[in-house]
Amino acid sequence: MAGSVNQTITSPRWLLAELTYSCPLQCPYCANPIDFASIKNELGTDDWLRVLSEARAMGAVQLGFSGGEPLTRQDLPILVKHARQLGYFSNLITSGYGMTEAKIVELKEAGLDHIQVSIQSPEKTLNDELAGTESFEHKKEVAHLVKKHGYPMVLCVVVHRKNIHQIREILDMATELGADYLEVANTQYYGWAHLNRDQLLPTKEQFEEAEAITQAYKETVKGKMKIYYVIPDFYEDRPKACMNGWGTTFLTIAPDGTALPCHSARELPGLVCPNVKDMSVYDIWHHSEAFNHFRGYEWMKEPCRSCPEKAKDFGGCHCQAYLLTGDMHNTDPACSLSPDRERVYEAIFKARNDSELGNVKPLIFRNPKNSKALA
Amino acid sequence: MQWEETQKKHVILYPEGIVELNVPSTEILKLCDGAHNAEEILAELEAKFNQTGLKNDIFSFLEVAIENGWVS
């Protein structure tokens, strides 16, 4: 089932270092695995320093420090400093929770290139409700401090049915905070978001309106703020070229050292993901079963195998194929050619139903208690 | 713009993005140093590569570069 071994393996360009699953927030669309609370044994500082060095030697150049909340790691400045010495372009992906001005200065001196702050909603009540913690005012303050200390400021807002009606306010907030980049990220339905999909997936009308507003706004801020608009592929005809192709560009290292071809891959049963405690990053990238599994086209079933578009989208997202059809080798049902396309319509129908009933289903928040109960 | 030895390419890095540059793009961006205007960049590159008719290619690349904030 493994992909062709004869094809050229490109070098990783992007390393996502998920330093920890600890997080003071409880966002119900978190991309972390449902069973995060039972995953122990965080990598120590020395292992992380080695991982950064090995991945850099292979060509990785973009580096994201993520989590959980990466600020909970006390060794963050040491890792940032090492990344700078290696020549990475490094990004801290944070909720802002626990950030202080002193820390912002310390990380700048250590060589951090930019900071991405996430805000759940431009409105305090909803922000704090979605985050499961009172954090709104502090997040705004952090956004100001990020600017004040000369970082490019990237604001990230994850969009779903609870906040999509606030899209104008989201865009205005980004302008008001002086964001250099705004990521309007429609929720991708993995991990906790998959669990809460009926409660989070917008209707097609809501999505189309939000997209139109954002695209129009993009024109008005051209040259001042760059807007990345991440589409929700449930309303598309063709799947996304997930991860720019499996094992071609992206490498994620989870808090316990598990190496993942995409950050959701550990939820794929039957995929044995290697660990940096057992193998070098080079061997993981080139020789592990998991990273070779979906390389090339050999693994494909129909309709992908004979599809002229396979070189463009690589069959879409394997995690989505698994979550919607139970088999990660199936065509991603986000493609209208998928024989399982019905699964997408069902998801849309169930979400619309919850919406029409007045959003009756309660959100399941991402916290250790729920994680343990669900595992 | 930084040289990446493993890729044997110059790259531009910015939040959420990497642009891997081919040789002509690298040559153009090297001249975006604040001392050359667009016409001078064109003249210099046509002389360097002993070619004419590069105006459209170079100017359209410069537009893309400005739009994306690679040069200001």
CSV table of C-alpha atoms in Angstrom, one decimal:
chain,number,residue,atom,x,y,z
A,1,MET,CA,0.0,0.0,0.0
A,2,ALA,CA,3.0,2.3,0.5
A,3,GLY,CA,3.7,5.0,-2.1
A,4,SER,CA,6.3,4.5,-4.8
A,5,VAL,CA,9.8,4.5,-3.4
A,6,ASN,CA,11.3,5.4,-6.7
A,7,GLN,CA,10.0,8.9,-6.9
A,8,THR,CA,12.1,11.8,-5.8
A,9,ILE,CA,11.5,12.8,-2.2
A,10,THR,CA,11.5,16.5,-1.7
A,11,SER,CA,12.9,18.1,1.4
A,12,PRO,CA,10.7,19.4,4.2
A,13,ARG,CA,10.3,23.1,4.2
A,14,TRP,CA,7.9,23.6,7.0
A,15,LEU,CA,8.3,22.3,10.6
A,16,LEU,CA,5.5,22.6,13.0
A,17,ALA,CA,6.7,22.1,16.6
A,18,GLU,CA,3.8,21.3,18.8
A,19,LEU,CA,5.6,21.8,22.1
A,20,THR,CA,2.8,20.8,24.4
A,21,TYR,CA,-0.9,19.8,24.6
A,22,SER,CA,-1.3,22.0,27.7
A,23,CYS,CA,-3.6,24.9,27.1
A,24,PRO,CA,-5.5,27.3,29.3
A,25,LEU,CA,-8.1,27.7,26.6
A,26,GLN,CA,-10.8,25.2,25.8
A,27,CYS,CA,-11.8,26.0,22.2
A,28,PRO,CA,-14.3,23.5,20.9
A,29,TYR,CA,-12.7,23.4,17.4
A,30,CYS,CA,-9.2,22.6,18.6
A,31,ALA,CA,-7.2,20.6,16.1
A,32,ASN,CA,-5.5,18.6,18.9
A,33,PRO,CA,-6.4,14.9,19.1
A,34,ILE,CA,-9.5,14.1,21.3
A,35,ASP,CA,-7.4,11.9,23.6
A,36,PHE,CA,-4.7,14.6,24.2
A,37,ALA,CA,-5.0,14.2,27.9
A,38,SER,CA,-3.7,10.6,27.9
A,39,ILE,CA,-0.7,11.5,25.8
A,40,LYS,CA,2.2,12.1,28.2
A,41,ASN,CA,5.9,12.3,28.0
A,42,GLU,CA,6.6,15.7,26.5
A,43,LEU,CA,9.9,15.9,24.8
A,44,GLY,CA,12.6,17.6,26.8
A,45,THR,CA,14.6,20.6,25.7
A,46,ASP,CA,17.6,18.6,24.4
A,47,ASP,CA,15.3,16.5,22.1
A,48,TRP,CA,13.7,19.6,20.7
A,49,LEU,CA,17.1,21.3,20.1
A,50,ARG,CA,18.1,18.1,18.2
A,51,VAL,CA,14.9,18.0,16.2
A,52,LEU,CA,15.3,21.7,15.2
A,53,SER,CA,18.9,21.1,14.1
A,54,GLU,CA,18.1,17.9,12.1
A,55,ALA,CA,15.1,19.3,10.3
A,56,ARG,CA,17.0,22.5,9.4
A,57,ALA,CA,19.9,20.5,8.0
A,58,MET,CA,17.3,18.8,5.7
A,59,GLY,CA,16.0,22.1,4.4
A,60,ALA,CA,13.2,23.1,6.8
A,61,VAL,CA,13.1,26.9,6.9
A,62,GLN,CA,9.6,27.9,8.2
A,63,LEU,CA,9.1,27.0,11.8
A,64,GLY,CA,6.0,27.3,13.9
A,65,PHE,CA,6.0,26.9,17.6
A,66,SER,CA,2.5,25.7,18.4
A,67,GLY,CA,0.6,23.5,20.9
A,68,GLY,CA,-1.6,23.6,23.0
A,69,GLU,CA,-0.3,26.9,24.2
A,70,PRO,CA,3.5,27.0,23.5
A,71,LEU,CA,4.0,29.7,26.2
A,72,THR,CA,3.4,27.1,28.9
A,73,ARG,CA,6.9,25.7,28.0
A,74,GLN,CA,9.5,27.4,30.1
A,75,ASP,CA,12.3,26.6,27.6
A,76,LEU,CA,10.6,28.5,24.8
A,77,PRO,CA,13.3,31.3,24.7
A,78,ILE,CA,16.0,28.6,24.5
A,79,LEU,CA,14.3,27.0,21.5
A,80,VAL,CA,13.7,30.3,19.8
A,81,LYS,CA,17.3,31.2,20.2
A,82,HIS,CA,18.5,27.9,18.7
A,83,ALA,CA,16.1,28.4,15.8
A,84,ARG,CA,17.5,31.8,15.1
A,85,GLN,CA,21.1,30.5,15.1
A,86,LEU,CA,20.1,27.8,12.7
A,87,GLY,CA,18.5,30.3,10.3
A,88,TYR,CA,14.8,29.4,10.6
A,89,PHE,CA,12.1,32.0,10.1
A,90,SER,CA,10.2,31.3,13.4
A,91,ASN,CA,6.6,32.0,14.3
A,92,LEU,CA,4.9,31.7,17.7
A,93,ILE,CA,1.3,30.5,17.4
A,94,THR,CA,-0.3,31.6,20.6
A,95,SER,CA,-3.6,32.3,22.2
A,96,GLY,CA,-1.8,35.2,24.0
A,97,TYR,CA,-2.8,33.8,27.3
A,98,GLY,CA,0.1,34.0,29.7
A,99,MET,CA,2.0,36.5,27.5
A,100,THR,CA,3.6,39.5,29.1
A,101,GLU,CA,5.5,42.5,27.7
A,102,ALA,CA,8.7,41.2,29.3
A,103,LYS,CA,8.2,37.9,27.5
A,104,ILE,CA,7.6,39.6,24.2
A,105,VAL,CA,10.8,41.5,24.6
A,106,GLU,CA,12.7,38.4,25.7
A,107,LEU,CA,11.5,36.4,22.7
A,108,LYS,CA,12.4,39.2,20.3
A,109,GLU,CA,15.9,39.3,21.7
A,110,ALA,CA,16.1,35.5,21.3
A,111,GLY,CA,15.3,36.0,17.6
A,112,LEU,CA,11.6,35.2,17.2
A,113,ASP,CA,10.4,36.6,13.8
A,114,HIS,CA,6.7,36.9,14.3
A,115,ILE,CA,3.8,36.2,16.5
A,116,GLN,CA,0.4,34.9,15.6
A,117,VAL,CA,-2.3,35.8,18.1
A,118,SER,CA,-5.7,34.1,17.9
A,119,ILE,CA,-8.9,35.8,18.9
A,120,GLN,CA,-12.1,33.8,19.1
A,121,SER,CA,-14.5,36.6,18.4
A,122,PRO,CA,-14.5,40.4,18.2
A,123,GLU,CA,-17.0,40.5,20.9
A,124,LYS,CA,-15.9,39.9,24.5
A,125,THR,CA,-18.7,37.7,25.7
A,126,LEU,CA,-18.5,35.3,22.7
A,127,ASN,CA,-14.7,35.3,22.8
A,128,ASP,CA,-14.6,34.3,26.4
A,129,GLU,CA,-17.4,31.8,26.0
A,130,LEU,CA,-15.7,30.0,23.1
A,131,ALA,CA,-12.3,30.1,24.7
A,132,GLY,CA,-13.8,28.8,27.9
A,133,THR,CA,-11.9,31.4,29.8
A,134,GLU,CA,-11.9,35.2,30.3
A,135,SER,CA,-9.2,36.3,27.9
A,136,PHE,CA,-10.6,38.9,25.5
A,137,GLU,CA,-9.1,42.1,26.9
A,138,HIS,CA,-5.7,40.5,27.5
A,139,LYS,CA,-5.6,39.2,23.9
A,140,LYS,CA,-6.2,42.6,22.5
A,141,GLU,CA,-3.5,44.0,24.8
A,142,VAL,CA,-1.1,41.3,23.6
A,143,ALA,CA,-1.9,42.2,20.0
A,144,HIS,CA,-0.9,45.9,20.7
A,145,LEU,CA,2.3,44.8,22.5
A,146,VAL,CA,3.3,42.6,19.6
A,147,LYS,CA,3.0,45.6,17.3
A,148,LYS,CA,4.7,47.9,19.7
A,149,HIS,CA,7.8,45.7,19.8
A,150,GLY,CA,8.2,45.6,16.0
A,151,TYR,CA,7.0,42.2,15.1
A,152,PRO,CA,4.8,41.6,12.1
A,153,MET,CA,1.4,40.9,13.7
A,154,VAL,CA,-0.6,38.0,12.4
A,155,LEU,CA,-4.1,37.8,13.7
A,156,CYS,CA,-5.9,34.5,13.4
A,157,VAL,CA,-9.7,34.1,13.8
A,158,VAL,CA,-11.2,30.7,13.3
A,159,VAL,CA,-14.6,31.0,11.7
A,160,HIS,CA,-17.7,28.8,12.3
A,161,ARG,CA,-21.4,29.1,12.8
A,162,LYS,CA,-21.1,30.7,16.2
A,163,ASN,CA,-19.2,33.7,14.9
A,164,ILE,CA,-19.5,33.8,11.1
A,165,HIS,CA,-22.2,36.5,11.4
A,166,GLN,CA,-19.5,38.8,12.9
A,167,ILE,CA,-17.3,38.7,9.9
A,168,ARG,CA,-17.4,42.5,9.3
A,169,GLU,CA,-16.5,43.1,13.0
A,170,ILE,CA,-13.7,40.6,12.7
A,171,LEU,CA,-12.3,42.4,9.7
A,172,ASP,CA,-12.7,45.8,11.4
A,173,MET,CA,-11.0,44.5,14.6
A,174,ALA,CA,-8.0,43.4,12.6
A,175,THR,CA,-7.7,46.9,11.1
A,176,GLU,CA,-8.1,48.5,14.5
A,177,LEU,CA,-5.4,46.3,16.0
A,178,GLY,CA,-3.1,47.1,13.1
A,179,ALA,CA,-2.7,43.5,12.0
A,180,ASP,CA,-0.2,43.1,9.1
A,181,TYR,CA,-1.7,39.7,8.3
A,182,LEU,CA,-5.2,38.4,9.0
A,183,GLU,CA,-5.9,34.7,8.8
A,184,VAL,CA,-9.7,34.1,8.5
A,185,ALA,CA,-9.7,30.4,8.9
A,186,ASN,CA,-12.9,28.5,8.3
A,187,THR,CA,-12.9,25.7,10.7
A,188,GLN,CA,-11.5,22.4,9.4
A,189,TYR,CA,-13.4,19.5,10.8
A,190,TYR,CA,-10.8,17.4,12.6
A,191,GLY,CA,-10.2,16.6,16.2
A,192,TRP,CA,-12.5,18.6,18.4
A,193,ALA,CA,-14.1,20.4,15.5
A,194,HIS,CA,-15.2,17.1,14.1
A,195,LEU,CA,-16.8,16.2,17.4
A,196,ASN,CA,-18.6,19.5,17.4
A,197,ARG,CA,-19.3,19.7,13.7
A,198,ASP,CA,-23.1,19.8,13.9
A,199,GLN,CA,-22.8,22.9,16.2
A,200,LEU,CA,-20.1,24.6,14.2
A,201,LEU,CA,-20.5,24.1,10.4
A,202,PRO,CA,-22.1,27.2,8.9
A,203,THR,CA,-24.9,26.9,6.3
A,204,LYS,CA,-24.0,27.5,2.7
A,205,GLU,CA,-25.7,30.9,2.7
A,206,GLN,CA,-23.7,32.0,5.8
A,207,PHE,CA,-20.5,30.9,4.2
A,208,GLU,CA,-21.1,32.6,0.9
A,209,GLU,CA,-22.0,35.8,2.5
A,210,ALA,CA,-18.9,35.8,4.7
A,211,GLU,CA,-16.7,35.0,1.8
A,212,ALA,CA,-18.1,37.8,-0.3
A,213,ILE,CA,-17.7,40.3,2.5
A,214,THR,CA,-14.1,39.2,3.1
A,215,GLN,CA,-13.1,39.2,-0.6
A,216,ALA,CA,-14.5,42.8,-0.9
A,217,TYR,CA,-12.7,43.9,2.2
A,218,LYS,CA,-9.4,42.4,0.8
A,219,GLU,CA,-9.5,45.0,-2.0
A,220,THR,CA,-9.9,47.9,0.4
A,221,VAL,CA,-6.9,47.0,2.5
A,222,LYS,CA,-4.6,45.9,-0.3
A,223,GLY,CA,-1.0,46.8,0.5
A,224,LYS,CA,-1.8,47.4,4.2
A,225,MET,CA,-3.1,44.1,5.5
A,226,LYS,CA,-2.7,40.8,3.8
A,227,ILE,CA,-5.8,38.5,4.3
A,228,TYR,CA,-5.5,34.8,4.1
A,229,TYR,CA,-8.9,33.3,3.7
A,230,VAL,CA,-9.0,29.5,4.4
A,231,ILE,CA,-12.0,28.0,2.7
A,232,PRO,CA,-14.2,25.3,4.2
A,233,ASP,CA,-14.0,22.5,1.7
A,234,PHE,CA,-17.5,21.0,2.5
A,235,TYR,CA,-18.9,23.6,0.1
A,236,GLU,CA,-16.4,23.0,-2.7
A,237,ASP,CA,-16.4,20.6,-5.7
A,238,ARG,CA,-12.8,19.5,-5.4
A,239,PRO,CA,-10.7,18.7,-2.3
A,240,LYS,CA,-7.8,20.7,-1.1
A,241,ALA,CA,-4.3,19.6,-2.0
A,242,CYS,CA,-3.8,18.6,1.6
A,243,MET,CA,-0.4,19.5,3.0
A,244,ASN,CA,0.8,20.4,-0.5
A,245,GLY,CA,1.1,16.6,-0.9
A,246,TRP,CA,1.8,14.0,1.8
A,247,GLY,CA,5.5,14.0,2.9
A,248,THR,CA,6.5,16.7,0.4
A,249,THR,CA,6.6,19.9,2.4
A,250,PHE,CA,5.3,19.7,6.0
A,251,LEU,CA,6.6,17.9,9.1
A,252,THR,CA,4.8,18.1,12.4
A,253,ILE,CA,6.3,16.9,15.6
A,254,ALA,CA,3.8,16.3,18.4
A,255,PRO,CA,4.5,17.1,22.0
A,256,ASP,CA,5.5,13.5,22.8
A,257,GLY,CA,7.9,13.4,19.8
A,258,THR,CA,5.5,11.6,17.4
A,259,ALA,CA,6.4,12.7,13.8
A,260,LEU,CA,3.3,13.4,11.7
A,261,PRO,CA,2.9,14.1,8.0
A,262,CYS,CA,0.0,16.4,8.9
A,263,HIS,CA,-1.0,17.5,12.4
A,264,SER,CA,-4.2,15.4,12.3
A,265,ALA,CA,-2.5,12.2,11.1
A,266,ARG,CA,-2.3,10.6,14.5
A,267,GLU,CA,-6.0,10.0,14.4
A,268,LEU,CA,-5.6,7.6,11.4
A,269,PRO,CA,-5.8,4.0,12.6
A,270,GLY,CA,-3.3,1.7,10.9
A,271,LEU,CA,-0.8,4.5,10.3
A,272,VAL,CA,2.1,3.9,12.6
A,273,CYS,CA,3.8,7.2,13.1
A,274,PRO,CA,7.4,7.2,14.1
A,275,ASN,CA,8.9,9.0,17.1
A,276,VAL,CA,11.9,11.3,17.1
A,277,LYS,CA,13.1,9.5,20.3
A,278,ASP,CA,13.6,6.4,18.2
A,279,MET,CA,14.7,7.7,14.8
A,280,SER,CA,16.5,10.6,13.3
A,281,VAL,CA,14.3,13.2,11.5
A,282,TYR,CA,16.1,12.2,8.2
A,283,ASP,CA,15.2,8.5,8.6
A,284,ILE,CA,11.6,9.5,9.6
A,285,TRP,CA,11.2,11.6,6.5
A,286,HIS,CA,12.9,9.2,4.0
A,287,HIS,CA,12.3,5.7,5.4
A,288,SER,CA,9.4,5.6,7.8
A,289,GLU,CA,6.3,3.7,6.6
A,290,ALA,CA,4.0,6.5,7.7
A,291,PHE,CA,5.8,9.2,5.6
A,292,ASN,CA,5.9,7.0,2.5
A,293,HIS,CA,2.4,5.7,2.9
A,294,PHE,CA,0.7,8.3,0.7
A,295,ARG,CA,3.6,9.4,-1.4
A,296,GLY,CA,3.1,9.0,-5.1
A,297,TYR,CA,-0.1,7.5,-6.6
A,298,GLU,CA,0.2,3.8,-6.0
A,299,TRP,CA,-2.0,3.9,-2.9
A,300,MET,CA,-4.9,5.4,-4.7
A,301,LYS,CA,-8.3,3.8,-5.4
A,302,GLU,CA,-10.7,4.8,-8.1
A,303,PRO,CA,-11.9,7.4,-8.9
A,304,CYS,CA,-8.6,9.0,-8.0
A,305,ARG,CA,-6.2,6.5,-9.6
A,306,SER,CA,-7.3,7.3,-13.2
A,307,CYS,CA,-8.3,11.0,-12.5
A,308,PRO,CA,-6.4,13.6,-14.5
A,309,GLU,CA,-6.6,15.9,-11.4
A,310,LYS,CA,-4.7,13.6,-9.1
A,311,ALA,CA,-1.4,15.5,-9.6
A,312,LYS,CA,-3.2,18.6,-8.5
A,313,ASP,CA,-5.0,17.5,-5.3
A,314,PHE,CA,-3.4,14.2,-4.5
A,315,GLY,CA,-6.8,12.7,-3.7
A,316,GLY,CA,-7.5,15.4,-1.1
A,317,CYS,CA,-7.2,14.9,2.7
A,318,HIS,CA,-6.7,11.4,4.1
A,319,CYS,CA,-7.9,12.4,7.6
A,320,GLN,CA,-11.1,13.7,6.1
A,321,ALA,CA,-11.5,10.5,4.0
A,322,TYR,CA,-11.1,8.5,7.2
A,323,LEU,CA,-13.4,10.6,9.4
A,324,LEU,CA,-16.2,10.6,6.8
A,325,THR,CA,-15.9,7.1,5.2
A,326,GLY,CA,-13.9,5.1,7.7
A,327,ASP,CA,-11.1,4.4,5.2
A,328,MET,CA,-8.2,6.8,4.8
A,329,HIS,CA,-7.4,5.4,1.3
A,330,ASN,CA,-10.8,6.5,-0.1
A,331,THR,CA,-11.2,9.6,-2.1
A,332,ASP,CA,-11.8,12.6,0.1
A,333,PRO,CA,-15.6,13.1,-0.1
A,334,ALA,CA,-14.9,16.9,-0.4
A,335,CYS,CA,-14.5,15.9,-4.1
A,336,SER,CA,-17.8,15.7,-5.9
A,337,LEU,CA,-16.5,12.6,-7.8
A,338,SER,CA,-16.2,10.7,-4.6
A,339,PRO,CA,-18.7,7.7,-4.3
A,340,ASP,CA,-19.0,8.8,-0.7
A,341,ARG,CA,-20.0,12.4,-1.5
A,342,GLU,CA,-23.3,11.7,0.4
A,343,ARG,CA,-21.4,11.9,3.7
A,344,VAL,CA,-20.7,15.6,3.0
A,345,TYR,CA,-24.3,16.3,2.3
A,346,GLU,CA,-25.3,14.4,5.5
A,347,ALA,CA,-22.9,16.6,7.5
A,348,ILE,CA,-24.3,19.7,6.0
A,349,PHE,CA,-27.9,18.5,6.6
A,350,LYS,CA,-27.2,17.7,10.2
A,351,ALA,CA,-25.6,21.0,10.9
A,352,ARG,CA,-28.4,22.9,9.2
A,353,ASN,CA,-30.9,20.9,11.2
A,354,ASP,CA,-29.2,21.9,14.5
A,355,SER,CA,-29.1,25.5,13.3
A,356,GLU,CA,-32.9,25.5,12.5
A,357,LEU,CA,-33.7,23.9,15.8
A,358,GLY,CA,-32.1,26.9,17.5
A,359,ASN,CA,-28.6,25.5,18.0
A,360,VAL,CA,-29.7,23.0,20.6
A,361,LYS,CA,-26.7,20.7,20.8
A,362,PRO,CA,-24.2,21.9,23.4
A,363,LEU,CA,-20.6,22.4,22.5
A,364,ILE,CA,-18.1,19.9,23.9
A,365,PHE,CA,-15.2,22.0,25.1
A,366,ARG,CA,-11.6,20.9,24.7
A,367,ASN,CA,-10.4,20.2,28.2
A,368,PRO,CA,-8.7,17.3,30.0
A,369,LYS,CA,-11.9,16.2,31.7
A,370,ASN,CA,-13.8,15.8,28.4
A,371,SER,CA,-10.7,14.3,26.8
A,372,LYS,CA,-10.5,11.6,29.4
A,373,ALA,CA,-14.2,10.9,29.2
A,374,LEU,CA,-14.1,10.6,25.4
A,375,ALA,CA,-10.9,8.6,25.0
B,1,MET,CA,15.8,37.0,0.7
B,2,GLN,CA,18.0,34.2,1.9
B,3,TRP,CA,20.1,31.5,0.3
B,4,GLU,CA,19.0,27.9,1.1
B,5,GLU,CA,21.8,25.5,0.5
B,6,THR,CA,19.7,22.3,0.5
B,7,GLN,CA,17.3,23.8,-2.1
B,8,LYS,CA,20.1,25.5,-4.0
B,9,LYS,CA,17.8,28.5,-4.3
B,10,HIS,CA,17.1,31.9,-2.8
B,11,VAL,CA,13.9,32.1,-0.8
B,12,ILE,CA,11.7,34.8,0.6
B,13,LEU,CA,10.2,34.1,4.0
B,14,TYR,CA,7.3,35.9,5.5
B,15,PRO,CA,4.5,35.0,7.9
B,16,GLU,CA,2.8,31.9,6.6
B,17,GLY,CA,4.8,31.8,3.4
B,18,ILE,CA,7.8,30.8,1.5
B,19,VAL,CA,8.6,31.8,-2.1
B,20,GLU,CA,11.3,29.8,-3.8
B,21,LEU,CA,12.9,31.9,-6.4
B,22,ASN,CA,14.2,30.9,-9.8
B,23,VAL,CA,17.4,32.5,-11.1
B,24,PRO,CA,15.8,35.4,-13.1
B,25,SER,CA,13.6,36.4,-10.1
B,26,THR,CA,16.7,36.4,-7.9
B,27,GLU,CA,18.6,38.6,-10.3
B,28,ILE,CA,15.7,41.1,-10.4
B,29,LEU,CA,15.3,41.2,-6.6
B,30,LYS,CA,19.1,41.6,-6.1
B,31,LEU,CA,18.8,44.9,-8.0
B,32,CYS,CA,15.8,46.1,-5.8
B,33,ASP,CA,18.3,47.8,-3.5
B,34,GLY,CA,16.8,51.3,-3.3
B,35,ALA,CA,19.5,52.6,-5.7
B,36,HIS,CA,17.9,51.3,-9.0
B,37,ASN,CA,14.6,52.3,-10.5
B,38,ALA,CA,12.6,50.0,-12.7
B,39,GLU,CA,14.1,51.3,-16.0
B,40,GLU,CA,17.6,50.9,-14.6
B,41,ILE,CA,17.0,47.3,-13.4
B,42,LEU,CA,15.8,46.5,-16.9
B,43,ALA,CA,18.8,48.1,-18.6
B,44,GLU,CA,21.2,46.4,-16.3
B,45,LEU,CA,19.7,42.9,-16.7
B,46,GLU,CA,19.4,43.3,-20.5
B,47,ALA,CA,23.1,44.2,-20.6
B,48,LYS,CA,24.1,41.5,-18.2
B,49,PHE,CA,22.3,38.7,-20.1
B,50,ASN,CA,22.9,40.3,-23.5
B,51,GLN,CA,19.2,40.2,-24.3
B,52,THR,CA,16.5,42.6,-25.2
B,53,GLY,CA,12.7,42.5,-24.9
B,54,LEU,CA,12.7,41.6,-21.2
B,55,LYS,CA,10.6,44.6,-20.2
B,56,ASN,CA,7.3,42.8,-19.9
B,57,ASP,CA,8.7,40.0,-17.9
B,58,ILE,CA,10.6,42.1,-15.5
B,59,PHE,CA,8.0,44.8,-15.0
B,60,SER,CA,5.2,42.2,-14.4
B,61,PHE,CA,7.5,40.4,-11.9
B,62,LEU,CA,8.1,43.7,-10.1
B,63,GLU,CA,4.4,44.3,-9.9
B,64,VAL,CA,3.9,40.9,-8.2
B,65,ALA,CA,6.8,41.6,-5.9
B,66,ILE,CA,5.4,45.0,-4.8
B,67,GLU,CA,1.9,43.6,-4.4
B,68,ASN,CA,3.2,40.9,-2.1
B,69,GLY,CA,5.4,43.2,-0.1
B,70,TRP,CA,8.7,41.5,-1.2
B,71,VAL,CA,10.0,45.0,-2.1
B,72,SER,CA,8.6,48.3,-1.1
